[in-house]
Amino acid sequence: MAGSVIDPVFRKRLVQMAPGFLSSKEQDQVTQQNRRDYIIGYGLASVSYLLILIPQYNTLDRIMALNARIPESSISILIQTYGSMLGVQLSILSVVLAFQAISGVLLLLTSIMGRARKAWRGKYVITSMSSIGYVGYSLGVGFLTSLRWASILARMNVDVSPILQSYYLFNLGAAICYLGVVLVLRRTYTRLSALEARDSLTIRKGILS
């Protein structure tokens, strides 16, 4: 009689706990591992963006050394307002800070979604893909901007072959770092999925026993 009363109650509790249920010990371990990977991913994203910016602003310095006219942009406004050196430095600082802030917030949201107990998968995919997409978009815009600066030198009959070679070397490094970001976030997702699968199996065994 007692077993017939206890078993349904126990089964009901297991079913209620099933969505997003994570064992505390394994959850803590996965959280620590993923936190480390988020930091690695943030570092890789930062390095990739810097690798895009370095040749871009080297080219800009060369353009200013030749006293060439810089097309209307946020950089040209800063240069006109604060001078060439300070204007370029402020431009670099502004874009770096914006990238660091936005990518950091997106990775933080990804981390929070990974710790959610219910319906974490869809939220995690959205935030992680947003992080990857934003980094990729920023790298693409930086590369196109670099080509625009190089085209200015080309119109001045300056040999841009060495410049383009440096672009491709830096962009290759940026692409490798970007791939690292994708793989790191993929690894965190795999850990969470594997942990959820183990917990679901444990719950099913508890229901059947």
mmCIF file of C-alpha atoms in Angstrom:
data_model
loop_
_atom_site.group_PDB
_atom_site.id
_atom_site.type_symbol
_atom_site.label_atom_id
_atom_site.label_comp_id
_atom_site.label_asym_id
_atom_site.label_seq_id
_atom_site.Cartn_x
_atom_site.Cartn_y
_atom_site.Cartn_z
ATOM 1 C CA MET A 1 0.000 0.000 0.000
ATOM 2 C CA ALA A 2 2.786 2.408 1.000
ATOM 3 C CA GLY A 3 4.706 1.698 -2.217
ATOM 4 C CA SER A 4 1.642 2.459 -4.368
ATOM 5 C CA VAL A 5 1.391 5.904 -2.694
ATOM 6 C CA ILE A 6 5.089 6.817 -2.657
ATOM 7 C CA ASP A 7 5.981 5.743 -6.187
ATOM 8 C CA PRO A 8 3.499 8.042 -8.008
ATOM 9 C CA VAL A 9 4.593 10.993 -5.852
ATOM 10 C CA PHE A 10 8.260 10.245 -6.536
ATOM 11 C CA ARG A 11 7.523 9.865 -10.231
ATOM 12 C CA LYS A 12 5.659 13.169 -10.317
ATOM 13 C CA ARG A 13 8.563 14.992 -8.688
ATOM 14 C CA LEU A 14 11.010 13.514 -11.187
ATOM 15 C CA VAL A 15 8.845 14.604 -14.083
ATOM 16 C CA GLN A 16 8.617 18.121 -12.645
ATOM 17 C CA MET A 17 12.377 18.246 -12.261
ATOM 18 C CA ALA A 18 13.102 16.843 -15.723
ATOM 19 C CA PRO A 19 13.050 20.066 -17.826
ATOM 20 C CA GLY A 20 16.534 21.520 -17.611
ATOM 21 C CA PHE A 21 17.459 19.428 -14.579
ATOM 22 C CA LEU A 22 21.203 19.454 -13.916
ATOM 23 C CA SER A 23 23.000 17.648 -11.122
ATOM 24 C CA SER A 24 24.709 20.199 -8.881
ATOM 25 C CA LYS A 25 28.183 18.629 -8.806
ATOM 26 C CA GLU A 26 28.445 18.106 -12.554
ATOM 27 C CA GLN A 27 26.765 21.459 -13.151
ATOM 28 C CA ASP A 28 29.464 23.229 -11.125
ATOM 29 C CA GLN A 29 32.198 21.408 -13.020
ATOM 30 C CA VAL A 30 30.703 22.221 -16.411
ATOM 31 C CA THR A 31 30.116 25.834 -15.346
ATOM 32 C CA GLN A 32 33.775 26.244 -14.395
ATOM 33 C CA GLN A 33 34.985 24.662 -17.634
ATOM 34 C CA ASN A 34 32.642 26.781 -19.722
ATOM 35 C CA ARG A 35 33.560 29.955 -17.842
ATOM 36 C CA ARG A 36 37.179 29.322 -18.736
ATOM 37 C CA ASP A 37 36.219 28.780 -22.368
ATOM 38 C CA TYR A 38 34.184 31.998 -22.455
ATOM 39 C CA ILE A 39 37.267 33.897 -21.298
ATOM 40 C CA ILE A 40 39.350 32.149 -23.961
ATOM 41 C CA GLY A 41 36.722 32.976 -26.584
ATOM 42 C CA TYR A 42 36.674 36.630 -25.497
ATOM 43 C CA GLY A 43 40.456 36.775 -25.751
ATOM 44 C CA LEU A 44 40.465 35.173 -29.207
ATOM 45 C CA ALA A 45 37.790 37.582 -30.417
ATOM 46 C CA SER A 46 39.805 40.544 -29.119
ATOM 47 C CA VAL A 47 43.002 39.332 -30.791
ATOM 48 C CA SER A 48 41.214 38.732 -34.091
ATOM 49 C CA TYR A 49 39.829 42.270 -34.087
ATOM 50 C CA LEU A 50 43.212 43.783 -33.261
ATOM 51 C CA LEU A 51 44.765 41.817 -36.133
ATOM 52 C CA ILE A 52 42.237 43.454 -38.441
ATOM 53 C CA LEU A 53 42.878 46.952 -37.058
ATOM 54 C CA ILE A 54 46.686 46.914 -37.141
ATOM 55 C CA PRO A 55 47.173 46.894 -40.957
ATOM 56 C CA GLN A 56 44.188 49.200 -41.371
ATOM 57 C CA TYR A 57 45.703 51.963 -39.285
ATOM 58 C CA ASN A 58 49.221 51.384 -40.605
ATOM 59 C CA THR A 59 47.802 52.174 -44.023
ATOM 60 C CA LEU A 60 46.013 55.213 -42.624
ATOM 61 C CA ASP A 61 49.285 56.539 -41.190
ATOM 62 C CA ARG A 62 50.914 56.162 -44.594
ATOM 63 C CA ILE A 63 48.054 58.035 -46.236
ATOM 64 C CA MET A 64 48.430 60.929 -43.816
ATOM 65 C CA ALA A 65 52.219 60.934 -44.329
ATOM 66 C CA LEU A 66 51.563 61.526 -48.031
ATOM 67 C CA ASN A 67 49.109 64.337 -47.176
ATOM 68 C CA ALA A 68 46.359 62.575 -49.053
ATOM 69 C CA ARG A 69 42.740 63.548 -48.535
ATOM 70 C CA ILE A 70 40.836 61.170 -46.290
ATOM 71 C CA PRO A 71 37.205 60.536 -47.317
ATOM 72 C CA GLU A 72 34.463 61.777 -45.031
ATOM 73 C CA SER A 73 34.108 59.369 -42.112
ATOM 74 C CA SER A 74 34.248 59.270 -38.335
ATOM 75 C CA ILE A 75 38.051 59.073 -38.576
ATOM 76 C CA SER A 76 38.319 62.155 -40.774
ATOM 77 C CA ILE A 77 36.097 64.107 -38.365
ATOM 78 C CA LEU A 78 38.286 63.153 -35.406
ATOM 79 C CA ILE A 79 41.450 64.032 -37.343
ATOM 80 C CA GLN A 80 40.046 67.429 -38.307
ATOM 81 C CA THR A 81 38.983 68.085 -34.721
ATOM 82 C CA TYR A 82 41.971 66.779 -32.727
ATOM 83 C CA GLY A 83 44.778 66.538 -35.250
ATOM 84 C CA SER A 84 46.245 63.547 -37.051
ATOM 85 C CA MET A 85 47.919 61.698 -34.176
ATOM 86 C CA LEU A 86 45.291 62.226 -31.471
ATOM 87 C CA GLY A 87 42.455 61.790 -33.948
ATOM 88 C CA VAL A 88 43.721 58.370 -35.049
ATOM 89 C CA GLN A 89 44.332 57.305 -31.450
ATOM 90 C CA LEU A 90 40.818 58.325 -30.422
ATOM 91 C CA SER A 91 39.387 56.492 -33.419
ATOM 92 C CA ILE A 92 41.250 53.315 -32.516
ATOM 93 C CA LEU A 93 40.216 53.611 -28.874
ATOM 94 C CA SER A 94 36.547 54.167 -29.703
ATOM 95 C CA VAL A 95 36.188 51.195 -32.053
ATOM 96 C CA VAL A 96 38.149 48.881 -29.740
ATOM 97 C CA LEU A 97 36.097 49.854 -26.693
ATOM 98 C CA ALA A 98 32.844 49.418 -28.621
ATOM 99 C CA PHE A 99 33.890 45.992 -29.865
ATOM 100 C CA GLN A 100 35.102 44.884 -26.433
ATOM 101 C CA ALA A 101 31.908 46.040 -24.736
ATOM 102 C CA ILE A 102 29.464 44.498 -27.216
ATOM 103 C CA SER A 103 31.297 41.188 -27.604
ATOM 104 C CA GLY A 104 31.728 40.982 -23.818
ATOM 105 C CA VAL A 105 28.010 41.533 -23.200
ATOM 106 C CA LEU A 106 27.049 38.924 -25.793
ATOM 107 C CA LEU A 107 29.395 36.333 -24.290
ATOM 108 C CA LEU A 108 28.104 37.153 -20.813
ATOM 109 C CA LEU A 109 24.532 36.565 -22.000
ATOM 110 C CA THR A 110 25.664 33.291 -23.564
ATOM 111 C CA SER A 111 27.137 32.236 -20.232
ATOM 112 C CA ILE A 112 23.928 33.146 -18.393
ATOM 113 C CA MET A 113 21.772 31.230 -20.879
ATOM 114 C CA GLY A 114 24.032 28.197 -20.447
ATOM 115 C CA ARG A 115 23.274 28.143 -16.726
ATOM 116 C CA ALA A 116 19.508 28.341 -17.191
ATOM 117 C CA ARG A 117 17.640 25.291 -15.900
ATOM 118 C CA LYS A 118 14.700 25.436 -18.293
ATOM 119 C CA ALA A 119 14.569 25.939 -22.052
ATOM 120 C CA TRP A 120 18.262 26.781 -22.130
ATOM 121 C CA ARG A 121 19.026 25.309 -25.532
ATOM 122 C CA GLY A 122 17.188 27.787 -27.762
ATOM 123 C CA LYS A 123 18.320 30.804 -25.759
ATOM 124 C CA TYR A 124 21.897 29.565 -25.739
ATOM 125 C CA VAL A 125 21.929 29.017 -29.495
ATOM 126 C CA ILE A 126 20.552 32.525 -30.102
ATOM 127 C CA THR A 127 23.069 34.293 -27.850
ATOM 128 C CA SER A 128 26.060 32.225 -28.977
ATOM 129 C CA MET A 129 25.196 32.715 -32.645
ATOM 130 C CA SER A 130 24.770 36.433 -31.968
ATOM 131 C CA SER A 131 28.274 36.512 -30.467
ATOM 132 C CA ILE A 132 29.770 34.655 -33.416
ATOM 133 C CA GLY A 133 27.838 36.767 -35.905
ATOM 134 C CA TYR A 134 28.877 40.051 -34.326
ATOM 135 C CA VAL A 135 32.565 39.132 -34.275
ATOM 136 C CA GLY A 136 32.407 37.947 -37.888
ATOM 137 C CA TYR A 137 30.570 41.097 -38.955
ATOM 138 C CA SER A 138 33.134 43.323 -37.233
ATOM 139 C CA LEU A 139 36.012 41.489 -38.906
ATOM 140 C CA GLY A 140 34.337 41.792 -42.300
ATOM 141 C CA VAL A 141 33.754 45.531 -41.902
ATOM 142 C CA GLY A 142 37.361 45.999 -40.766
ATOM 143 C CA PHE A 143 38.686 44.125 -43.795
ATOM 144 C CA LEU A 144 36.585 46.177 -46.221
ATOM 145 C CA THR A 145 37.750 49.377 -44.533
ATOM 146 C CA SER A 146 41.364 48.280 -44.968
ATOM 147 C CA LEU A 147 40.775 47.738 -48.686
ATOM 148 C CA ARG A 148 39.245 51.203 -48.936
ATOM 149 C CA TRP A 149 42.372 52.782 -47.417
ATOM 150 C CA ALA A 150 44.570 50.747 -49.772
ATOM 151 C CA SER A 151 42.541 51.948 -52.768
ATOM 152 C CA ILE A 152 43.384 55.546 -51.838
ATOM 153 C CA LEU A 153 47.080 54.759 -52.055
ATOM 154 C CA ALA A 154 46.532 52.892 -55.330
ATOM 155 C CA ARG A 155 44.920 56.008 -56.846
ATOM 156 C CA MET A 156 48.075 57.890 -55.886
ATOM 157 C CA ASN A 157 50.169 55.418 -57.921
ATOM 158 C CA VAL A 158 51.650 53.885 -54.781
ATOM 159 C CA ASP A 159 52.609 50.210 -55.002
ATOM 160 C CA VAL A 160 50.105 48.517 -52.704
ATOM 161 C CA SER A 161 51.279 44.945 -53.298
ATOM 162 C CA PRO A 162 53.285 44.777 -50.028
ATOM 163 C CA ILE A 163 50.363 46.348 -48.198
ATOM 164 C CA LEU A 164 47.892 43.805 -49.549
ATOM 165 C CA GLN A 165 50.260 40.980 -48.633
ATOM 166 C CA SER A 166 50.357 42.231 -45.041
ATOM 167 C CA TYR A 167 46.554 42.432 -45.106
ATOM 168 C CA TYR A 168 46.218 38.798 -46.038
ATOM 169 C CA LEU A 169 48.723 37.699 -43.393
ATOM 170 C CA PHE A 170 46.954 39.632 -40.650
ATOM 171 C CA ASN A 171 43.551 38.526 -41.906
ATOM 172 C CA LEU A 172 44.688 34.920 -41.909
ATOM 173 C CA GLY A 173 45.609 35.261 -38.249
ATOM 174 C CA ALA A 174 42.257 36.944 -37.561
ATOM 175 C CA ALA A 175 40.411 34.127 -39.347
ATOM 176 C CA ILE A 176 42.231 31.495 -37.275
ATOM 177 C CA CYS A 177 41.329 33.302 -34.056
ATOM 178 C CA TYR A 178 37.729 33.645 -35.236
ATOM 179 C CA LEU A 179 37.571 29.924 -35.941
ATOM 180 C CA GLY A 180 38.856 29.412 -32.406
ATOM 181 C CA VAL A 181 35.913 31.442 -31.059
ATOM 182 C CA VAL A 182 33.463 29.253 -32.989
ATOM 183 C CA LEU A 183 35.075 26.029 -31.767
ATOM 184 C CA VAL A 184 35.195 27.220 -28.157
ATOM 185 C CA LEU A 185 31.496 28.085 -28.123
ATOM 186 C CA ARG A 186 30.733 24.805 -29.840
ATOM 187 C CA ARG A 187 32.613 22.992 -27.074
ATOM 188 C CA THR A 188 30.627 24.739 -24.340
ATOM 189 C CA TYR A 189 27.377 23.786 -26.081
ATOM 190 C CA THR A 190 28.516 20.155 -26.378
ATOM 191 C CA ARG A 191 29.287 20.003 -22.653
ATOM 192 C CA LEU A 192 25.855 21.340 -21.731
ATOM 193 C CA SER A 193 24.105 18.966 -24.129
ATOM 194 C CA ALA A 194 26.025 15.961 -22.795
ATOM 195 C CA LEU A 195 25.215 16.913 -19.210
ATOM 196 C CA GLU A 196 21.537 17.307 -20.020
ATOM 197 C CA ALA A 197 21.518 13.924 -21.752
ATOM 198 C CA ARG A 198 23.056 12.229 -18.686
ATOM 199 C CA ASP A 199 20.528 13.862 -16.401
ATOM 200 C CA SER A 200 17.623 12.832 -18.630
ATOM 201 C CA LEU A 201 18.880 9.251 -18.601
ATOM 202 C CA THR A 202 19.142 9.332 -14.804
ATOM 203 C CA ILE A 203 15.597 10.635 -14.521
ATOM 204 C CA ARG A 204 14.196 7.944 -16.827
ATOM 205 C CA LYS A 205 15.941 5.248 -14.837
ATOM 206 C CA GLY A 206 14.460 6.712 -11.650
ATOM 207 C CA ILE A 207 10.967 6.691 -13.122
ATOM 208 C CA LEU A 208 11.234 3.120 -14.329
ATOM 209 C CA SER A 209 12.750 1.764 -11.110
#
